[in-house]
PDB file of N, CA, C and O in Angstrom:
ATOM      1  N   UNK A  22       9.997  11.137 -33.354  1.00  0.00           N
ATOM      2  CA  UNK A  22      10.199  11.789 -32.106  1.00  0.00           C
ATOM      3  C   UNK A  22      11.100  10.916 -31.222  1.00  0.00           C
ATOM      4  O   UNK A  22      11.043   9.692 -31.260  1.00  0.00           O
ATOM      5  N   UNK A  23      11.923  11.554 -30.402  1.00  0.00           N
ATOM      6  CA  UNK A  23      12.818  10.845 -29.507  1.00  0.00           C
ATOM      7  C   UNK A  23      11.999   9.993 -28.543  1.00  0.00           C
ATOM      8  O   UNK A  23      10.881  10.323 -28.200  1.00  0.00           O
ATOM      9  N   UNK A  24      12.595   8.893 -28.090  1.00  0.00           N
ATOM     10  CA  UNK A  24      11.931   7.997 -27.138  1.00  0.00           C
ATOM     11  C   UNK A  24      11.820   8.740 -25.795  1.00  0.00           C
ATOM     12  O   UNK A  24      12.811   9.136 -25.222  1.00  0.00           O
ATOM     13  N   UNK A  25      10.586   8.834 -25.302  1.00  0.00           N
ATOM     14  CA  UNK A  25      10.311   9.502 -24.049  1.00  0.00           C
ATOM     15  C   UNK A  25       9.741   8.509 -23.054  1.00  0.00           C
ATOM     16  O   UNK A  25       9.092   7.576 -23.416  1.00  0.00           O
ATOM     17  N   UNK A  26       9.993   8.741 -21.766  1.00  0.00           N
ATOM     18  CA  UNK A  26       9.420   7.873 -20.752  1.00  0.00           C
ATOM     19  C   UNK A  26       7.895   7.931 -20.749  1.00  0.00           C
ATOM     20  O   UNK A  26       7.286   8.950 -21.103  1.00  0.00           O
ATOM     21  N   UNK A  27       7.294   6.897 -20.277  1.00  0.00           N
ATOM     22  CA  UNK A  27       5.811   6.796 -20.220  1.00  0.00           C
ATOM     23  C   UNK A  27       5.219   7.934 -19.324  1.00  0.00           C
ATOM     24  O   UNK A  27       4.137   8.411 -19.573  1.00  0.00           O
ATOM     25  N   UNK A  28       5.960   8.334 -18.351  1.00  0.00           N
ATOM     26  CA  UNK A  28       5.499   9.376 -17.438  1.00  0.00           C
ATOM     27  C   UNK A  28       5.199  10.686 -18.192  1.00  0.00           C
ATOM     28  O   UNK A  28       4.313  11.457 -17.789  1.00  0.00           O
ATOM     29  N   UNK A  29       5.943  10.985 -19.277  1.00  0.00           N
ATOM     30  CA  UNK A  29       5.712  12.221 -20.032  1.00  0.00           C
ATOM     31  C   UNK A  29       4.290  12.203 -20.566  1.00  0.00           C
ATOM     32  O   UNK A  29       3.561  13.203 -20.432  1.00  0.00           O
ATOM     33  N   UNK A  30       3.874  11.133 -21.204  1.00  0.00           N
ATOM     34  CA  UNK A  30       2.519  11.038 -21.737  1.00  0.00           C
ATOM     35  C   UNK A  30       1.472  11.174 -20.638  1.00  0.00           C
ATOM     36  O   UNK A  30       0.480  11.880 -20.799  1.00  0.00           O
ATOM     37  N   UNK A  31       1.720  10.536 -19.538  1.00  0.00           N
ATOM     38  CA  UNK A  31       0.796  10.612 -18.407  1.00  0.00           C
ATOM     39  C   UNK A  31       0.669  12.041 -17.885  1.00  0.00           C
ATOM     40  O   UNK A  31      -0.421  12.536 -17.686  1.00  0.00           O
ATOM     41  N   UNK A  32       1.798  12.724 -17.739  1.00  0.00           N
ATOM     42  CA  UNK A  32       1.789  14.128 -17.307  1.00  0.00           C
ATOM     43  C   UNK A  32       1.056  15.006 -18.295  1.00  0.00           C
ATOM     44  O   UNK A  32       0.270  15.853 -17.885  1.00  0.00           O
ATOM     45  N   UNK A  33       1.281  14.795 -19.566  1.00  0.00           N
ATOM     46  CA  UNK A  33       0.620  15.611 -20.594  1.00  0.00           C
ATOM     47  C   UNK A  33      -0.898  15.385 -20.541  1.00  0.00           C
ATOM     48  O   UNK A  33      -1.662  16.345 -20.542  1.00  0.00           O
ATOM     49  N   UNK A  34      -1.308  14.142 -20.461  1.00  0.00           N
ATOM     50  CA  UNK A  34      -2.746  13.832 -20.431  1.00  0.00           C
ATOM     51  C   UNK A  34      -3.399  14.326 -19.160  1.00  0.00           C
ATOM     52  O   UNK A  34      -4.595  14.644 -19.148  1.00  0.00           O
ATOM     53  N   UNK A  35      -2.661  14.447 -18.059  1.00  0.00           N
ATOM     54  CA  UNK A  35      -3.177  14.958 -16.822  1.00  0.00           C
ATOM     55  C   UNK A  35      -3.119  16.494 -16.726  1.00  0.00           C
ATOM     56  O   UNK A  35      -3.568  17.088 -15.755  1.00  0.00           O
ATOM     57  N   UNK A  36      -2.510  17.141 -17.737  1.00  0.00           N
ATOM     58  CA  UNK A  36      -2.394  18.594 -17.742  1.00  0.00           C
ATOM     59  C   UNK A  36      -1.286  19.098 -16.869  1.00  0.00           C
ATOM     60  O   UNK A  36      -1.330  20.279 -16.472  1.00  0.00           O
ATOM     61  N   UNK A  37      -0.308  18.265 -16.559  1.00  0.00           N
ATOM     62  CA  UNK A  37       0.789  18.659 -15.681  1.00  0.00           C
ATOM     63  C   UNK A  37       2.024  19.017 -16.546  1.00  0.00           C
ATOM     64  O   UNK A  37       3.001  18.305 -16.636  1.00  0.00           O
ATOM     65  N   UNK A  38       1.919  20.206 -17.184  1.00  0.00           N
ATOM     66  CA  UNK A  38       2.925  20.633 -18.147  1.00  0.00           C
ATOM     67  C   UNK A  38       4.303  20.734 -17.571  1.00  0.00           C
ATOM     68  O   UNK A  38       5.289  20.254 -18.203  1.00  0.00           O
ATOM     69  N   UNK A  39       4.478  21.334 -16.419  1.00  0.00           N
ATOM     70  CA  UNK A  39       5.797  21.543 -15.866  1.00  0.00           C
ATOM     71  C   UNK A  39       6.470  20.197 -15.542  1.00  0.00           C
ATOM     72  O   UNK A  39       7.662  20.023 -15.868  1.00  0.00           O
ATOM     73  N   UNK A  40       5.727  19.270 -14.993  1.00  0.00           N
ATOM     74  CA  UNK A  40       6.295  17.950 -14.738  1.00  0.00           C
ATOM     75  C   UNK A  40       6.678  17.229 -16.052  1.00  0.00           C
ATOM     76  O   UNK A  40       7.716  16.538 -16.110  1.00  0.00           O
ATOM     77  N   UNK A  41       5.857  17.416 -17.078  1.00  0.00           N
ATOM     78  CA  UNK A  41       6.147  16.777 -18.359  1.00  0.00           C
ATOM     79  C   UNK A  41       7.429  17.366 -18.958  1.00  0.00           C
ATOM     80  O   UNK A  41       8.284  16.599 -19.421  1.00  0.00           O
ATOM     81  N   UNK A  42       7.583  18.675 -18.922  1.00  0.00           N
ATOM     82  CA  UNK A  42       8.793  19.320 -19.445  1.00  0.00           C
ATOM     83  C   UNK A  42      10.011  18.905 -18.647  1.00  0.00           C
ATOM     84  O   UNK A  42      11.063  18.606 -19.211  1.00  0.00           O
ATOM     85  N   UNK A  43       9.867  18.834 -17.329  1.00  0.00           N
ATOM     86  CA  UNK A  43      10.987  18.402 -16.472  1.00  0.00           C
ATOM     87  C   UNK A  43      11.393  16.984 -16.810  1.00  0.00           C
ATOM     88  O   UNK A  43      12.606  16.684 -16.934  1.00  0.00           O
ATOM     89  N   UNK A  44      10.400  16.089 -17.006  1.00  0.00           N
ATOM     90  CA  UNK A  44      10.720  14.703 -17.354  1.00  0.00           C
ATOM     91  C   UNK A  44      11.418  14.605 -18.712  1.00  0.00           C
ATOM     92  O   UNK A  44      12.345  13.778 -18.925  1.00  0.00           O
ATOM     93  N   UNK A  45      11.017  15.413 -19.636  1.00  0.00           N
ATOM     94  CA  UNK A  45      11.632  15.444 -20.979  1.00  0.00           C
ATOM     95  C   UNK A  45      13.084  15.895 -20.853  1.00  0.00           C
ATOM     96  O   UNK A  45      13.978  15.287 -21.433  1.00  0.00           O
ATOM     97  N   UNK A  46      13.314  16.969 -20.071  1.00  0.00           N
ATOM     98  CA  UNK A  46      14.705  17.469 -19.903  1.00  0.00           C
ATOM     99  C   UNK A  46      15.580  16.406 -19.257  1.00  0.00           C
ATOM    100  O   UNK A  46      16.738  16.220 -19.674  1.00  0.00           O
ATOM    101  N   UNK A  47      15.054  15.706 -18.265  1.00  0.00           N
ATOM    102  CA  UNK A  47      15.846  14.706 -17.569  1.00  0.00           C
ATOM    103  C   UNK A  47      16.148  13.510 -18.495  1.00  0.00           C
ATOM    104  O   UNK A  47      17.271  12.978 -18.531  1.00  0.00           O
ATOM    105  N   UNK A  48      15.162  13.087 -19.299  1.00  0.00           N
ATOM    106  CA  UNK A  48      15.348  11.938 -20.193  1.00  0.00           C
ATOM    107  C   UNK A  48      16.242  12.262 -21.378  1.00  0.00           C
ATOM    108  O   UNK A  48      17.062  11.429 -21.816  1.00  0.00           O
ATOM    109  N   UNK A  49      16.143  13.491 -21.900  1.00  0.00           N
ATOM    110  CA  UNK A  49      16.868  13.864 -23.094  1.00  0.00           C
ATOM    111  C   UNK A  49      18.193  14.595 -22.816  1.00  0.00           C
ATOM    112  O   UNK A  49      19.013  14.674 -23.698  1.00  0.00           O
ATOM    113  N   UNK A  50      18.286  15.160 -21.595  1.00  0.00           N
ATOM    114  CA  UNK A  50      19.458  15.920 -21.288  1.00  0.00           C
ATOM    115  C   UNK A  50      19.560  17.156 -22.173  1.00  0.00           C
ATOM    116  O   UNK A  50      20.639  17.560 -22.639  1.00  0.00           O
ATOM    117  N   UNK A  51      18.421  17.793 -22.461  1.00  0.00           N
ATOM    118  CA  UNK A  51      18.399  18.918 -23.376  1.00  0.00           C
ATOM    119  C   UNK A  51      18.036  20.229 -22.651  1.00  0.00           C
ATOM    120  O   UNK A  51      17.543  20.209 -21.509  1.00  0.00           O
ATOM    121  N   UNK A  52      18.322  21.365 -23.302  1.00  0.00           N
ATOM    122  CA  UNK A  52      17.949  22.646 -22.701  1.00  0.00           C
ATOM    123  C   UNK A  52      16.435  22.820 -22.624  1.00  0.00           C
ATOM    124  O   UNK A  52      15.662  22.146 -23.297  1.00  0.00           O
ATOM    125  N   UNK A  53      15.972  23.777 -21.843  1.00  0.00           N
ATOM    126  CA  UNK A  53      14.565  24.035 -21.624  1.00  0.00           C
ATOM    127  C   UNK A  53      13.847  24.286 -22.938  1.00  0.00           C
ATOM    128  O   UNK A  53      12.753  23.730 -23.133  1.00  0.00           O
ATOM    129  N   UNK A  54      14.372  25.143 -23.783  1.00  0.00           N
ATOM    130  CA  UNK A  54      13.703  25.486 -25.074  1.00  0.00           C
ATOM    131  C   UNK A  54      13.402  24.201 -25.872  1.00  0.00           C
ATOM    132  O   UNK A  54      12.331  24.028 -26.438  1.00  0.00           O
ATOM    133  N   UNK A  55      14.398  23.339 -25.987  1.00  0.00           N
ATOM    134  CA  UNK A  55      14.219  22.104 -26.741  1.00  0.00           C
ATOM    135  C   UNK A  55      13.176  21.186 -26.051  1.00  0.00           C
ATOM    136  O   UNK A  55      12.356  20.542 -26.737  1.00  0.00           O
ATOM    137  N   UNK A  56      13.197  21.149 -24.740  1.00  0.00           N
ATOM    138  CA  UNK A  56      12.217  20.326 -24.013  1.00  0.00           C
ATOM    139  C   UNK A  56      10.820  20.816 -24.239  1.00  0.00           C
ATOM    140  O   UNK A  56       9.851  20.074 -24.411  1.00  0.00           O
ATOM    141  N   UNK A  57      10.656  22.157 -24.263  1.00  0.00           N
ATOM    142  CA  UNK A  57       9.304  22.753 -24.520  1.00  0.00           C
ATOM    143  C   UNK A  57       8.866  22.384 -25.941  1.00  0.00           C
ATOM    144  O   UNK A  57       7.700  22.056 -26.161  1.00  0.00           O
ATOM    145  N   UNK A  58       9.788  22.469 -26.890  1.00  0.00           N
ATOM    146  CA  UNK A  58       9.442  22.080 -28.264  1.00  0.00           C
ATOM    147  C   UNK A  58       9.011  20.617 -28.340  1.00  0.00           C
ATOM    148  O   UNK A  58       8.026  20.299 -29.017  1.00  0.00           O
ATOM    149  N   UNK A  59       9.744  19.751 -27.670  1.00  0.00           N
ATOM    150  CA  UNK A  59       9.367  18.350 -27.661  1.00  0.00           C
ATOM    151  C   UNK A  59       8.035  18.122 -26.955  1.00  0.00           C
ATOM    152  O   UNK A  59       7.197  17.307 -27.380  1.00  0.00           O
ATOM    153  N   UNK A  60       7.768  18.887 -25.885  1.00  0.00           N
ATOM    154  CA  UNK A  60       6.489  18.820 -25.212  1.00  0.00           C
ATOM    155  C   UNK A  60       5.327  19.177 -26.185  1.00  0.00           C
ATOM    156  O   UNK A  60       4.354  18.430 -26.297  1.00  0.00           O
ATOM    157  N   UNK A  61       5.504  20.287 -26.901  1.00  0.00           N
ATOM    158  CA  UNK A  61       4.437  20.706 -27.847  1.00  0.00           C
ATOM    159  C   UNK A  61       4.227  19.689 -28.950  1.00  0.00           C
ATOM    160  O   UNK A  61       3.098  19.407 -29.351  1.00  0.00           O
ATOM    161  N   UNK A  62       5.304  19.088 -29.412  1.00  0.00           N
ATOM    162  CA  UNK A  62       5.208  18.084 -30.476  1.00  0.00           C
ATOM    163  C   UNK A  62       4.416  16.888 -29.932  1.00  0.00           C
ATOM    164  O   UNK A  62       3.509  16.364 -30.569  1.00  0.00           O
ATOM    165  N   UNK A  63       4.789  16.414 -28.737  1.00  0.00           N
ATOM    166  CA  UNK A  63       4.113  15.254 -28.170  1.00  0.00           C
ATOM    167  C   UNK A  63       2.679  15.557 -27.768  1.00  0.00           C
ATOM    168  O   UNK A  63       1.800  14.705 -27.974  1.00  0.00           O
ATOM    169  N   UNK A  64       2.417  16.758 -27.300  1.00  0.00           N
ATOM    170  CA  UNK A  64       1.058  17.175 -26.961  1.00  0.00           C
ATOM    171  C   UNK A  64       0.169  17.085 -28.205  1.00  0.00           C
ATOM    172  O   UNK A  64      -0.942  16.588 -28.194  1.00  0.00           O
ATOM    173  N   UNK A  65       0.679  17.587 -29.339  1.00  0.00           N
ATOM    174  CA  UNK A  65      -0.049  17.502 -30.609  1.00  0.00           C
ATOM    175  C   UNK A  65      -0.330  16.094 -31.036  1.00  0.00           C
ATOM    176  O   UNK A  65      -1.375  15.840 -31.670  1.00  0.00           O
ATOM    177  N   UNK A  66       0.598  15.190 -30.749  1.00  0.00           N
ATOM    178  CA  UNK A  66       0.358  13.784 -31.144  1.00  0.00           C
ATOM    179  C   UNK A  66      -0.688  13.142 -30.246  1.00  0.00           C
ATOM    180  O   UNK A  66      -1.456  12.324 -30.694  1.00  0.00           O
ATOM    181  N   UNK A  67      -0.741  13.564 -28.996  1.00  0.00           N
ATOM    182  CA  UNK A  67      -1.691  12.978 -28.056  1.00  0.00           C
ATOM    183  C   UNK A  67      -3.063  13.632 -28.146  1.00  0.00           C
ATOM    184  O   UNK A  67      -4.077  13.045 -27.757  1.00  0.00           O
ATOM    185  N   UNK A  68      -3.150  14.882 -28.650  1.00  0.00           N
ATOM    186  CA  UNK A  68      -4.391  15.616 -28.747  1.00  0.00           C
ATOM    187  C   UNK A  68      -4.562  16.129 -30.192  1.00  0.00           C
ATOM    188  O   UNK A  68      -4.512  17.352 -30.414  1.00  0.00           O
ATOM    189  N   UNK A  69      -4.761  15.256 -31.138  1.00  0.00           N
ATOM    190  CA  UNK A  69      -4.942  15.752 -32.520  1.00  0.00           C
ATOM    191  C   UNK A  69      -6.229  16.552 -32.647  1.00  0.00           C
ATOM    192  O   UNK A  69      -7.206  16.231 -32.012  1.00  0.00           O
ATOM    193  N   UNK A  70      -6.191  17.594 -33.461  1.00  0.00           N
ATOM    194  CA  UNK A  70      -7.366  18.405 -33.680  1.00  0.00           C
ATOM    195  C   UNK A  70      -8.258  17.635 -34.646  1.00  0.00           C
ATOM    196  O   UNK A  70      -7.830  17.115 -35.617  1.00  0.00           O
ATOM    197  N   UNK A  71      -9.564  17.647 -34.343  1.00  0.00           N
ATOM    198  CA  UNK A  71     -10.509  17.035 -35.295  1.00  0.00           C
ATOM    199  C   UNK A  71     -10.501  17.796 -36.617  1.00  0.00           C
ATOM    200  O   UNK A  71     -10.168  18.978 -36.665  1.00  0.00           O
ATOM    201  N   UNK A  72     -10.912  17.103 -37.683  1.00  0.00           N
ATOM    202  CA  UNK A  72     -10.911  17.732 -39.019  1.00  0.00           C
ATOM    203  C   UNK A  72     -11.754  18.996 -39.024  1.00  0.00           C
ATOM    204  O   UNK A  72     -11.422  19.981 -39.672  1.00  0.00           O
ATOM    205  N   UNK A  73     -12.826  19.003 -38.241  1.00  0.00           N
ATOM    206  CA  UNK A  73     -13.728  20.173 -38.263  1.00  0.00           C
ATOM    207  C   UNK A  73     -13.034  21.406 -37.662  1.00  0.00           C
ATOM    208  O   UNK A  73     -13.336  22.518 -38.030  1.00  0.00           O
ATOM    209  N   UNK A  74     -12.096  21.213 -36.771  1.00  0.00           N
ATOM    210  CA  UNK A  74     -11.369  22.320 -36.147  1.00  0.00           C
ATOM    211  C   UNK A  74     -10.328  22.888 -37.104  1.00  0.00           C
ATOM    212  O   UNK A  74      -9.923  24.012 -36.992  1.00  0.00           O
ATOM    213  N   UNK A  75      -9.875  22.114 -38.096  1.00  0.00           N
ATOM    214  CA  UNK A  75      -8.881  22.576 -39.010  1.00  0.00           C
ATOM    215  C   UNK A  75      -9.438  23.399 -40.125  1.00  0.00           C
ATOM    216  O   UNK A  75      -8.755  24.159 -40.780  1.00  0.00           O
ATOM    217  N   UNK A  76     -10.746  23.228 -40.389  1.00  0.00           N
ATOM    218  CA  UNK A  76     -11.414  23.988 -41.428  1.00  0.00           C
ATOM    219  C   UNK A  76     -11.950  25.302 -40.896  1.00  0.00           C
ATOM    220  O   UNK A  76     -12.518  25.326 -39.819  1.00  0.00           O
ATOM    221  N   UNK A  77     -11.724  26.387 -41.611  1.00  0.00           N
ATOM    222  CA  UNK A  77     -12.294  27.648 -41.171  1.00  0.00           C
ATOM    223  C   UNK A  77     -13.786  27.628 -41.408  1.00  0.00           C
ATOM    224  O   UNK A  77     -14.272  27.163 -42.460  1.00  0.00           O
ATOM    225  N   UNK A  78     -14.565  28.079 -40.441  1.00  0.00           N
ATOM    226  CA  UNK A  78     -16.029  28.054 -40.644  1.00  0.00           C
ATOM    227  C   UNK A  78     -16.422  29.060 -41.722  1.00  0.00           C
ATOM    228  O   UNK A  78     -15.804  30.098 -41.914  1.00  0.00           O
ATOM    229  N   UNK A  79     -17.434  28.666 -42.458  1.00  0.00           N
ATOM    230  CA  UNK A  79     -17.940  29.546 -43.526  1.00  0.00           C
ATOM    231  C   UNK A  79     -18.803  30.627 -42.875  1.00  0.00           C
ATOM    232  O   UNK A  79     -19.512  30.352 -41.924  1.00  0.00           O
ATOM    233  N   UNK A  80     -18.810  31.807 -43.435  1.00  0.00           N
ATOM    234  CA  UNK A  80     -19.662  32.868 -42.877  1.00  0.00           C
ATOM    235  C   UNK A  80     -21.114  32.575 -43.125  1.00  0.00           C
ATOM    236  O   UNK A  80     -21.497  31.878 -44.106  1.00  0.00           O
ATOM    237  N   UNK A  81     -21.945  33.042 -42.209  1.00  0.00           N
ATOM    238  CA  UNK A  81     -23.403  32.857 -42.347  1.00  0.00           C
ATOM    239  C   UNK A  81     -24.064  34.221 -42.275  1.00  0.00           C
ATOM    240  O   UNK A  81     -23.628  35.099 -41.537  1.00  0.00           O
ATOM    241  N   UNK A  82     -25.113  34.382 -43.027  1.00  0.00           N
ATOM    242  CA  UNK A  82     -25.928  35.597 -42.992  1.00  0.00           C
ATOM    243  C   UNK A  82     -27.306  35.208 -42.518  1.00  0.00           C
ATOM    244  O   UNK A  82     -27.880  34.250 -43.017  1.00  0.00           O
ATOM    245  N   UNK A  83     -27.759  35.899 -41.455  1.00  0.00           N
ATOM    246  CA  UNK A  83     -29.088  35.661 -40.903  1.00  0.00           C
ATOM    247  C   UNK A  83     -29.994  36.785 -41.344  1.00  0.00           C
ATOM    248  O   UNK A  83     -29.614  37.940 -41.255  1.00  0.00           O
ATOM    249  N   UNK A  84     -31.192  36.449 -41.761  1.00  0.00           N
ATOM    250  CA  UNK A  84     -32.174  37.485 -42.143  1.00  0.00           C
ATOM    251  C   UNK A  84     -33.536  37.091 -41.681  1.00  0.00           C
ATOM    252  O   UNK A  84     -33.970  35.953 -41.897  1.00  0.00           O
ATOM    253  N   UNK A  85     -34.234  38.058 -41.090  1.00  0.00           N
ATOM    254  CA  UNK A  85     -35.608  37.876 -40.718  1.00  0.00           C
ATOM    255  C   UNK A  85     -36.518  38.295 -41.875  1.00  0.00           C
ATOM    256  O   UNK A  85     -36.360  39.403 -42.408  1.00  0.00           O
ATOM    257  N   UNK A  86     -37.426  37.432 -42.252  1.00  0.00           N
ATOM    258  CA  UNK A  86     -38.375  37.740 -43.313  1.00  0.00           C
ATOM    259  C   UNK A  86     -39.560  38.563 -42.706  1.00  0.00           C
ATOM    260  O   UNK A  86     -39.721  38.606 -41.503  1.00  0.00           O
ATOM    261  N   UNK A  87     -40.344  39.133 -43.577  1.00  0.00           N
ATOM    262  CA  UNK A  87     -41.507  39.913 -43.107  1.00  0.00           C
ATOM    263  C   UNK A  87     -42.482  39.100 -42.300  1.00  0.00           C
ATOM    264  O   UNK A  87     -43.157  39.617 -41.406  1.00  0.00           O
ATOM    265  N   UNK A  88     -42.557  37.807 -42.600  1.00  0.00           N
ATOM    266  CA  UNK A  88     -43.487  36.942 -41.875  1.00  0.00           C
ATOM    267  C   UNK A  88     -42.947  36.485 -40.536  1.00  0.00           C
ATOM    268  O   UNK A  88     -43.597  35.714 -39.820  1.00  0.00           O
ATOM    269  N   UNK A  89     -41.743  36.972 -40.164  1.00  0.00           N
ATOM    270  CA  UNK A  89     -41.150  36.590 -38.864  1.00  0.00           C
ATOM    271  C   UNK A  89     -40.230  35.426 -38.903  1.00  0.00           C
ATOM    272  O   UNK A  89     -39.593  35.080 -37.908  1.00  0.00           O
ATOM    273  N   UNK A  90     -40.147  34.734 -40.039  1.00  0.00           N
ATOM    274  CA  UNK A  90     -39.275  33.570 -40.114  1.00  0.00           C
ATOM    275  C   UNK A  90     -37.816  34.010 -40.278  1.00  0.00           C
ATOM    276  O   UNK A  90     -37.544  35.118 -40.728  1.00  0.00           O
ATOM    277  N   UNK A  91     -36.931  33.141 -39.881  1.00  0.00           N
ATOM    278  CA  UNK A  91     -35.502  33.406 -39.973  1.00  0.00           C
ATOM    279  C   UNK A  91     -34.914  32.601 -41.130  1.00  0.00           C
ATOM    280  O   UNK A  91     -35.116  31.395 -41.196  1.00  0.00           O
ATOM    281  N   UNK A  92     -34.161  33.250 -41.987  1.00  0.00           N
ATOM    282  CA  UNK A  92     -33.506  32.589 -43.099  1.00  0.00           C
ATOM    283  C   UNK A  92     -31.991  32.654 -42.870  1.00  0.00           C
ATOM    284  O   UNK A  92     -31.445  33.694 -42.529  1.00  0.00           O
ATOM    285  N   UNK A  93     -31.335  31.474 -42.998  1.00  0.00           N
ATOM    286  CA  UNK A  93     -29.878  31.394 -42.827  1.00  0.00           C
ATOM    287  C   UNK A  93     -29.243  31.097 -44.176  1.00  0.00           C
ATOM    288  O   UNK A  93     -29.563  30.126 -44.827  1.00  0.00           O
ATOM    289  N   UNK A  94     -28.298  31.944 -44.536  1.00  0.00           N
ATOM    290  CA  UNK A  94     -27.542  31.714 -45.780  1.00  0.00           C
ATOM    291  C   UNK A  94     -26.129  31.295 -45.393  1.00  0.00           C
ATOM    292  O   UNK A  94     -25.423  32.012 -44.684  1.00  0.00           O
ATOM    293  N   UNK A  95     -25.709  30.076 -45.846  1.00  0.00           N
ATOM    294  CA  UNK A  95     -24.342  29.641 -45.610  1.00  0.00           C
ATOM    295  C   UNK A  95     -23.470  30.122 -46.721  1.00  0.00           C
ATOM    296  O   UNK A  95     -23.837  30.143 -47.861  1.00  0.00           O
ATOM    297  N   UNK A  96     -22.250  30.465 -46.408  1.00  0.00           N
ATOM    298  CA  UNK A  96     -21.299  30.911 -47.412  1.00  0.00           C
ATOM    299  C   UNK A  96     -21.538  32.332 -47.810  1.00  0.00           C
ATOM    300  O   UNK A  96     -22.219  33.094 -47.104  1.00  0.00           O
ATOM    301  N   UNK A  97     -20.970  32.721 -48.913  1.00  0.00           N
ATOM    302  CA  UNK A  97     -21.095  34.070 -49.397  1.00  0.00           C
ATOM    303  C   UNK A  97     -22.142  34.195 -50.473  1.00  0.00           C
ATOM    304  O   UNK A  97     -21.870  34.573 -51.605  1.00  0.00           O
ATOM    305  N   UNK A  98     -23.383  33.901 -50.122  1.00  0.00           N
ATOM    306  CA  UNK A  98     -24.460  33.988 -51.063  1.00  0.00           C
ATOM    307  C   UNK A  98     -25.067  35.399 -50.987  1.00  0.00           C
ATOM    308  O   UNK A  98     -24.942  36.086 -50.001  1.00  0.00           O
ATOM    309  N   UNK A  99     -25.789  35.721 -52.032  1.00  0.00           N
ATOM    310  CA  UNK A  99     -26.486  37.012 -52.041  1.00  0.00           C
ATOM    311  C   UNK A  99     -27.691  36.908 -51.063  1.00  0.00           C
ATOM    312  O   UNK A  99     -28.548  36.053 -51.230  1.00  0.00           O
ATOM    313  N   UNK A 100     -27.741  37.772 -50.073  1.00  0.00           N
ATOM    314  CA  UNK A 100     -28.801  37.671 -49.038  1.00  0.00           C
ATOM    315  C   UNK A 100     -29.902  38.743 -49.278  1.00  0.00           C
ATOM    316  O   UNK A 100     -30.672  39.005 -48.379  1.00  0.00           O
ATOM    317  N   UNK A 101     -29.933  39.361 -50.427  1.00  0.00           N
ATOM    318  CA  UNK A 101     -30.912  40.395 -50.624  1.00  0.00           C
ATOM    319  C   UNK A 101     -32.040  39.986 -51.520  1.00  0.00           C
ATOM    320  O   UNK A 101     -32.252  39.344 -52.302  1.00  0.00           O
TER     321      UNK A 101
END
């Protein structure tokens, strides 16, 4: 990634998107679309998704038994 001023990271971490994009445009001398792309790239570097967020959750089947207990089936198991 292109070298960006420290203020860009600070603005991103503070949630100040417009100021971050403005600082990127001023530092890089690039059009708005490119600055937004750089913003998204840097945002992803500063806020990586945890591994658990990258995996799709497995479906669960909930079933009440006759005795009132709850049975949870993870995945695509036969629930009958």
